[in-house]
Amino acid sequence: MKSGLFTFLFAMWGLIIVGGGIVVTILGPISISGFGELNWFIASVIKAIIAIVLVVIWILILSKIKNWIFKKEIKL
Amino acid sequence: MIDLLIPAIISCIVAFFVVFFMTPPLIKILEKRNFAVKDMNKKEDVMVVRPGGPVILAGIIASELVLYAFFQMNEILAILITTSAACVIGYVDDRKVMGGWFKPLALAIAAIPIITLGAYDTDLAFPLFGTVQIPVLYLALIIFMIPITGNTINSIDVLNGVASGFMVIASFSLSICLFIVQNYEIAIVSLPLGFASLAFYKYHKVPSKIFPGDSGALTLGAMYGAIAIVGGVEIIAAVALLPAVINSFLFLSSVKRVVEHRQIKGKPVEHTEDFRLKATDDKKAPITLVRLILAGGPMSEKQVGFAIFKLTIFSGILAVITAFMMGVSL
């Protein structure tokens, strides 16, 4: 059981590293032009929306991993 | 580097001894006023006083003011104001039972001094991949970070010594990481958190003489979050905090709403005849870190605490690895 918790910790860490990579490669380069002074604001809104979607995906993947690792324990 | 050494040593000594010497008188005052709650994990009717938050805050304020005398950094002021506000919010919750949304909302407001004092950098640094600039999104991150770290530490404050012991390991891991990423000044600013927690652990460990209460847990959590932001080590801080994050994640994913622990009907843990802890098979009870640890069989309160500390050391090692990875670029 305890090894399951260590595995879950490690999986969370791995997801953070991979998620970071996605954020830098997808969110980082986003820039908008043609809206004058609103360019930075629109780009920020798009980045915020993508970030929220990524967080939701991260939570869903984590839930699946949790159910897989603690299959026995969560049916206590 | 050598000019940083003297303020670092003085602030650590001040943080440790203020908490170490002020806690026994606080325990006596709280006993006189009968500010005590039953320790639910003891066989006998043991009453333990609370909250210890004010004394933790006193240690932090004294040590950070010493550092401010040397450095005059806005970052120190931001940490001090946010941490003090979190302690007051926790104290209100200690004295009067507030709704489930009170603490997250109030802690979000407590994060505002970090923004107004400009004690942050909008670049979010990730290991291996570099940084991403998110000016507007980062403001939202600051507002969310303090409630998350505050409530995360509060949610792990379930057994004698766990919240303070957890914070000793997590905050020293974060300090080591700040030294690794060469943010020396914030690394020194972060050290009093570990030393104040260590001094408080002496009275909080099994059998507890005092509980930190919401004021103590929120003080520790909010200061940790504030250090992560002003130090620009948000991702590393999240990694060092993972066991507590798991606890909150498991709790929220089983309860599926923001709710106070006292509002939960099912009991995740019960006692054996010899008063060891064991996981229940109550379907309504939330899944928690302690419940998962106990799924392998009954354990004493002390054993569960040490199991949590082992997980925290593991995540601390992962945080240090992450800090080294910050210097590597793919």
Coordinates of C-alpha atoms in Angstrom, one line a residue:
Chain A
M1 CA 0.0 0.0 0.0
K2 CA 2.7 2.4 0.9
S3 CA 4.5 1.7 -2.3
G4 CA 1.3 2.7 -4.0
L5 CA 1.4 6.1 -2.4
F6 CA 5.1 6.5 -3.5
T7 CA 4.1 5.5 -7.0
F8 CA 1.2 8.0 -7.0
L9 CA 3.6 10.8 -5.8
F10 CA 6.0 9.9 -8.5
A11 CA 3.2 9.9 -11.1
M12 CA 2.1 13.3 -10.0
W13 CA 5.7 14.6 -10.3
G14 CA 6.0 13.2 -13.8
L15 CA 2.7 14.8 -14.8
I16 CA 4.0 18.2 -13.5
I17 CA 7.2 17.9 -15.6
V18 CA 5.2 16.9 -18.7
G19 CA 2.6 19.5 -18.0
G20 CA 5.3 22.1 -17.7
G21 CA 6.7 21.1 -21.1
I22 CA 3.2 21.5 -22.7
V23 CA 2.7 24.9 -21.1
V24 CA 6.1 26.2 -22.3
T25 CA 5.7 24.8 -25.8
I26 CA 2.0 25.7 -26.3
L27 CA 1.3 28.7 -24.1
G28 CA 4.7 30.4 -24.4
P29 CA 4.7 31.2 -28.1
I30 CA 1.1 32.4 -28.3
S31 CA 0.9 36.0 -29.5
I32 CA -1.9 38.0 -31.2
S33 CA -1.6 40.9 -33.6
G34 CA -4.1 43.2 -35.2
F35 CA -6.0 44.4 -32.1
G36 CA -3.6 47.2 -31.2
E37 CA -3.3 47.7 -27.4
L38 CA -5.6 44.8 -26.8
N39 CA -3.1 42.3 -28.3
W40 CA -1.6 41.3 -24.9
F41 CA -5.0 41.1 -23.2
I42 CA -6.5 38.8 -25.9
A43 CA -3.3 36.7 -25.8
S44 CA -3.6 36.4 -22.0
V45 CA -7.2 35.4 -22.2
I46 CA -6.4 32.7 -24.7
K47 CA -3.5 31.5 -22.5
A48 CA -5.8 31.5 -19.5
I49 CA -8.4 29.3 -21.3
I50 CA -5.8 26.8 -22.5
A51 CA -4.2 26.7 -19.0
I52 CA -7.6 25.9 -17.4
V53 CA -8.3 23.2 -20.0
L54 CA -4.8 21.7 -19.2
V55 CA -5.5 21.8 -15.5
V56 CA -8.8 20.0 -16.0
I57 CA -7.1 17.3 -18.2
W58 CA -4.3 17.0 -15.5
I59 CA -7.0 16.4 -12.8
L60 CA -8.8 13.8 -15.0
I61 CA -5.6 11.9 -15.7
L62 CA -4.7 12.0 -12.0
S63 CA -8.1 10.6 -11.1
K64 CA -7.6 7.7 -13.5
I65 CA -4.1 7.0 -12.1
K66 CA -5.5 7.2 -8.6
N67 CA -8.3 4.7 -9.4
W68 CA -5.7 2.4 -11.0
I69 CA -3.1 2.5 -8.2
F70 CA -5.6 2.4 -5.3
K71 CA -8.1 0.0 -7.0
K72 CA -8.3 -2.1 -3.8
E73 CA -8.0 0.6 -1.2
I74 CA -10.7 3.0 -2.5
K75 CA -13.2 0.2 -2.3
L76 CA -12.5 -0.1 1.4
Chain B
M1 CA 27.8 35.3 0.2
I2 CA 29.5 35.7 3.6
D3 CA 27.5 39.0 4.2
L4 CA 24.3 36.9 4.0
L5 CA 25.5 34.4 6.6
I6 CA 25.2 36.6 9.7
P7 CA 21.5 37.7 9.1
A8 CA 20.7 34.1 8.2
I9 CA 22.1 32.8 11.5
I10 CA 20.5 35.5 13.6
S11 CA 17.0 35.2 12.0
C12 CA 17.1 31.4 12.4
I13 CA 18.0 31.6 16.1
V14 CA 15.3 34.3 16.7
A15 CA 12.6 32.2 14.8
F16 CA 13.5 29.0 16.8
F17 CA 13.8 30.5 20.3
V18 CA 10.9 32.9 20.1
V19 CA 8.6 30.0 19.4
F20 CA 10.5 27.6 21.8
F21 CA 10.3 30.0 24.8
M22 CA 6.9 31.6 24.1
T23 CA 4.9 28.4 23.6
P24 CA 4.9 27.2 27.3
P25 CA 3.5 30.5 28.6
L26 CA 0.9 30.5 25.8
I27 CA -0.1 26.9 26.8
K28 CA -0.6 28.2 30.4
I29 CA -2.7 31.2 29.3
L30 CA -4.8 28.9 27.0
E31 CA -5.3 26.4 29.9
K32 CA -6.4 29.2 32.2
R33 CA -9.0 30.4 29.7
N34 CA -10.0 26.8 29.0
F35 CA -9.3 27.1 25.3
A36 CA -9.0 23.3 24.9
V37 CA -10.4 20.6 22.7
K38 CA -10.5 16.8 23.2
D39 CA -7.7 14.9 21.5
M40 CA -9.9 12.4 19.6
N41 CA -7.0 9.9 19.1
K42 CA -6.3 9.3 22.8
K43 CA -8.0 6.6 24.9
E44 CA -8.3 8.8 28.0
D45 CA -10.2 12.1 27.9
V46 CA -7.1 14.2 27.1
M47 CA -7.8 17.9 26.5
V48 CA -5.2 19.8 24.4
V49 CA -5.1 23.6 24.2
R50 CA -5.2 25.6 21.0
P51 CA -4.5 27.7 18.9
G52 CA -0.7 27.9 18.7
G53 CA -0.9 30.2 15.6
P54 CA -0.1 33.4 17.5
V55 CA 3.2 32.1 18.8
I56 CA 4.3 30.7 15.4
L57 CA 3.4 34.1 13.9
A58 CA 5.4 35.9 16.6
G59 CA 8.5 33.8 15.8
I60 CA 8.1 34.5 12.1
I61 CA 7.5 38.3 12.5
A62 CA 10.5 38.7 14.8
S63 CA 12.9 36.8 12.5
E64 CA 11.7 38.4 9.3
L65 CA 12.0 41.9 10.9
V66 CA 15.6 41.0 11.7
L67 CA 16.1 40.1 8.0
Y68 CA 14.3 43.3 6.9
A69 CA 16.7 45.4 9.0
F70 CA 19.5 43.9 6.9
F71 CA 18.0 43.7 3.5
Q72 CA 15.0 46.2 3.2
M73 CA 13.3 44.0 0.6
N74 CA 9.7 44.4 -0.5
E75 CA 9.5 40.6 -0.7
I76 CA 10.0 40.3 3.1
L77 CA 7.2 42.9 3.7
A78 CA 4.9 41.0 1.3
I79 CA 5.6 37.7 3.1
L80 CA 5.0 39.3 6.5
I81 CA 1.7 41.0 5.6
T82 CA 0.3 37.9 3.8
T83 CA 1.4 35.5 6.6
S84 CA 0.0 37.8 9.4
A85 CA -3.3 38.2 7.5
A86 CA -3.5 34.4 7.1
C87 CA -3.0 34.0 10.9
V88 CA -5.8 36.5 11.7
I89 CA -8.1 34.6 9.2
G90 CA -7.3 31.3 10.9
Y91 CA -7.8 32.8 14.4
V92 CA -11.3 34.0 13.4
D93 CA -12.0 30.5 12.3
D94 CA -10.6 29.1 15.5
R95 CA -12.8 31.3 17.6
K96 CA -16.0 31.2 15.5
V97 CA -17.0 28.4 13.1
M98 CA -17.1 29.9 9.6
G99 CA -18.5 28.4 6.4
G100 CA -16.5 26.3 3.9
W101 CA -15.8 29.2 1.6
F102 CA -14.7 31.7 4.2
K103 CA -11.0 30.6 4.4
P104 CA -10.4 30.3 0.6
L105 CA -11.9 33.7 -0.1
A106 CA -10.3 35.5 2.8
L107 CA -6.9 33.9 2.0
A108 CA -7.3 35.1 -1.7
I109 CA -7.6 38.7 -0.3
A110 CA -4.5 38.0 2.0
A111 CA -2.5 37.4 -1.2
I112 CA -3.1 41.0 -2.5
P113 CA -0.1 42.6 -0.7
I114 CA 2.2 40.4 -2.8
I115 CA 0.7 42.0 -5.9
T116 CA 0.6 45.6 -4.6
L117 CA 4.2 45.5 -3.4
G118 CA 5.3 44.1 -6.7
A119 CA 7.1 41.2 -5.0
Y120 CA 6.7 38.7 -7.9
D121 CA 8.0 37.9 -11.3
T122 CA 5.5 37.1 -14.1
D123 CA 7.9 34.4 -15.6
L124 CA 6.8 30.9 -14.5
A125 CA 9.8 28.6 -14.5
F126 CA 9.5 24.9 -15.5
P127 CA 12.2 22.2 -15.3
L128 CA 13.8 21.2 -18.6
F129 CA 11.6 23.4 -20.8
G130 CA 12.4 27.0 -19.5
T131 CA 10.1 29.8 -18.6
V132 CA 6.8 31.1 -19.9
Q133 CA 5.6 34.7 -19.5
I134 CA 2.0 34.9 -18.4
P135 CA 1.5 38.5 -17.0
V136 CA -2.3 38.4 -16.4
L137 CA -2.5 34.7 -15.7
Y138 CA 0.2 35.0 -13.1
L139 CA -1.9 37.4 -11.0
A140 CA -4.6 34.8 -10.9
L141 CA -2.0 32.2 -9.9
I142 CA -1.0 34.5 -6.9
I143 CA -4.6 34.8 -5.8
F144 CA -5.1 31.0 -6.0
M145 CA -1.8 30.0 -4.6
I146 CA -2.2 31.3 -1.0
P147 CA -5.6 29.7 -0.4
I148 CA -4.3 26.5 -1.9
T149 CA -1.2 26.2 0.2
G150 CA -3.0 27.5 3.4
N151 CA -5.8 25.1 3.1
T152 CA -3.6 22.2 2.0
I153 CA -1.5 22.5 5.2
N154 CA -4.7 22.9 7.3
S155 CA -6.2 19.7 5.8
I156 CA -3.1 17.7 6.8
D157 CA -3.3 18.9 10.4
V158 CA -5.2 15.7 11.5
L159 CA -2.8 14.0 13.9
N160 CA -0.4 15.1 16.6
G161 CA 2.7 16.7 15.2
V162 CA 1.8 16.1 11.5
A163 CA 1.3 19.7 10.3
S164 CA 4.4 21.1 12.0
G165 CA 6.6 18.1 11.2
F166 CA 5.4 18.1 7.6
M167 CA 6.2 21.9 7.4
V168 CA 9.7 21.3 8.8
I169 CA 10.6 18.9 6.0
A170 CA 8.8 20.7 3.2
S171 CA 10.1 24.2 4.1
F172 CA 13.7 23.0 4.5
S173 CA 13.4 21.2 1.2
L174 CA 12.2 24.5 -0.4
S175 CA 15.1 26.4 1.2
I176 CA 17.6 23.9 -0.2
C177 CA 16.0 24.3 -3.6
L178 CA 16.2 28.1 -3.4
F179 CA 19.9 27.8 -2.7
I180 CA 20.3 25.4 -5.7
V181 CA 18.6 27.9 -8.1
Q182 CA 20.9 30.5 -6.6
N183 CA 18.1 32.7 -5.1
Y184 CA 20.2 33.2 -2.0
E185 CA 18.3 36.1 -0.4
I186 CA 14.9 34.4 -0.6
A187 CA 16.5 31.1 0.6
I188 CA 17.5 32.9 3.8
V189 CA 14.1 34.6 4.1
S190 CA 12.6 31.1 3.9
L191 CA 14.7 29.5 6.7
P192 CA 12.7 31.0 9.6
L193 CA 9.6 29.1 8.5
G194 CA 11.5 25.8 9.0
F195 CA 13.0 26.8 12.3
A196 CA 9.7 28.2 13.7
S197 CA 8.0 24.9 12.7
L198 CA 10.8 22.9 14.3
A199 CA 10.4 24.7 17.6
F200 CA 6.6 24.3 17.5
Y201 CA 7.0 20.6 16.7
K202 CA 8.6 20.1 20.1
Y203 CA 5.2 20.8 21.7
H204 CA 3.0 19.5 18.9
K205 CA 4.5 16.0 18.5
V206 CA 2.8 13.0 20.1
P207 CA 1.5 13.5 22.7
S208 CA 0.6 17.1 21.8
K209 CA 0.6 19.8 24.4
I210 CA -0.8 22.3 22.0
F211 CA -2.5 22.2 18.6
P212 CA -1.7 24.9 16.0
G213 CA -5.3 25.4 15.1
D214 CA -6.4 27.0 11.9
S215 CA -4.4 30.1 12.8
G216 CA -1.2 28.0 13.0
A217 CA -1.8 25.8 9.9
L218 CA -2.8 28.8 7.8
T219 CA 0.2 30.8 9.0
L220 CA 2.5 28.0 7.9
G221 CA 0.8 27.3 4.6
A222 CA 0.4 31.0 3.6
M223 CA 4.0 31.8 4.3
Y224 CA 5.1 28.7 2.3
G225 CA 3.0 29.9 -0.6
A226 CA 4.2 33.5 -0.4
I227 CA 7.9 32.3 -0.4
A228 CA 7.1 30.2 -3.5
I229 CA 5.8 33.2 -5.3
V230 CA 8.4 35.8 -4.3
G231 CA 11.2 33.2 -4.8
G232 CA 9.9 32.3 -8.3
V233 CA 9.9 28.6 -7.4
E234 CA 6.2 27.8 -7.6
I235 CA 6.6 24.4 -9.4
I236 CA 9.4 23.3 -7.0
A237 CA 7.2 24.3 -4.0
A238 CA 4.3 22.4 -5.4
V239 CA 6.4 19.2 -5.7
A240 CA 7.7 19.5 -2.1
L241 CA 4.1 19.8 -0.9
L242 CA 2.8 16.8 -2.9
P243 CA 1.8 14.5 0.1
A244 CA -0.5 17.3 1.4
V245 CA -1.7 18.0 -2.2
I246 CA -2.6 14.3 -2.5
N247 CA -4.5 14.5 0.7
S248 CA -6.6 17.5 -0.5
F249 CA -7.0 15.9 -4.0
L250 CA -8.2 12.6 -2.6
F251 CA -10.6 14.4 -0.2
L252 CA -12.0 16.7 -2.9
S253 CA -12.3 14.0 -5.5
S254 CA -14.3 11.8 -3.1
V255 CA -16.5 14.6 -1.6
K256 CA -16.7 16.5 -4.9
R257 CA -17.3 20.0 -3.3
V258 CA -15.5 22.5 -1.1
V259 CA -16.6 21.6 2.4
E260 CA -15.2 21.9 6.0
H261 CA -14.1 18.6 7.6
R262 CA -16.5 19.1 10.4
Q263 CA -19.4 19.0 7.9
I264 CA -18.5 15.5 6.7
K265 CA -20.8 12.8 8.0
G266 CA -18.9 9.6 7.3
K267 CA -15.8 8.6 9.4
P268 CA -12.7 7.7 7.4
V269 CA -10.8 6.4 10.4
E270 CA -11.8 4.7 13.6
H271 CA -10.1 3.1 16.6
T272 CA -9.2 -0.5 17.5
E273 CA -9.7 -1.7 21.1
D274 CA -6.1 -0.8 21.9
F275 CA -6.8 2.6 20.4
R276 CA -4.7 2.3 17.3
L277 CA -6.1 3.9 14.1
K278 CA -7.8 1.8 11.4
A279 CA -9.5 2.6 8.1
T280 CA -13.3 2.3 8.1
D281 CA -15.4 0.7 5.4
D282 CA -17.8 3.6 5.5
K283 CA -18.8 4.4 1.9
K284 CA -19.9 7.9 2.8
A285 CA -16.5 8.8 4.4
P286 CA -14.0 10.7 2.3
I287 CA -10.8 9.1 1.0
T288 CA -7.9 10.7 2.8
L289 CA -4.1 10.2 2.9
V290 CA -4.4 8.8 6.4
R291 CA -7.2 6.4 5.3
L292 CA -5.0 5.1 2.5
I293 CA -2.0 4.7 4.8
L294 CA -4.2 2.7 7.2
A295 CA -5.6 0.5 4.4
G296 CA -2.7 -1.9 5.0
G297 CA -3.8 -2.4 8.6
P298 CA -4.1 -0.6 12.0
M299 CA -1.3 1.6 13.1
S300 CA -0.5 3.9 16.0
E301 CA -0.9 7.7 15.6
K302 CA 2.9 8.0 15.8
Q303 CA 3.4 5.4 13.0
V304 CA 0.9 7.1 10.7
G305 CA 2.7 10.4 11.4
F306 CA 6.1 8.9 10.4
A307 CA 4.5 7.3 7.3
I308 CA 3.5 10.9 6.2
F309 CA 6.9 12.2 7.0
K310 CA 8.5 9.5 4.8
L311 CA 6.3 10.5 1.9
T312 CA 7.3 14.2 2.6
I313 CA 11.0 13.3 2.5
F314 CA 10.4 11.5 -0.8
S315 CA 8.7 14.6 -2.3
G316 CA 11.4 16.8 -0.8
I317 CA 14.0 14.7 -2.7
L318 CA 11.9 15.1 -5.9
A319 CA 11.8 18.8 -5.3
V320 CA 15.6 18.9 -5.0
I321 CA 15.9 16.9 -8.3
T322 CA 13.4 19.4 -9.9
A323 CA 15.6 22.3 -8.7
F324 CA 18.6 20.8 -10.4
M325 CA 16.5 20.2 -13.5
M326 CA 15.8 23.9 -13.6
G327 CA 19.4 24.5 -14.7
V328 CA 19.0 22.0 -17.6
S329 CA 17.4 23.0 -20.9
L330 CA 16.2 20.5 -23.5

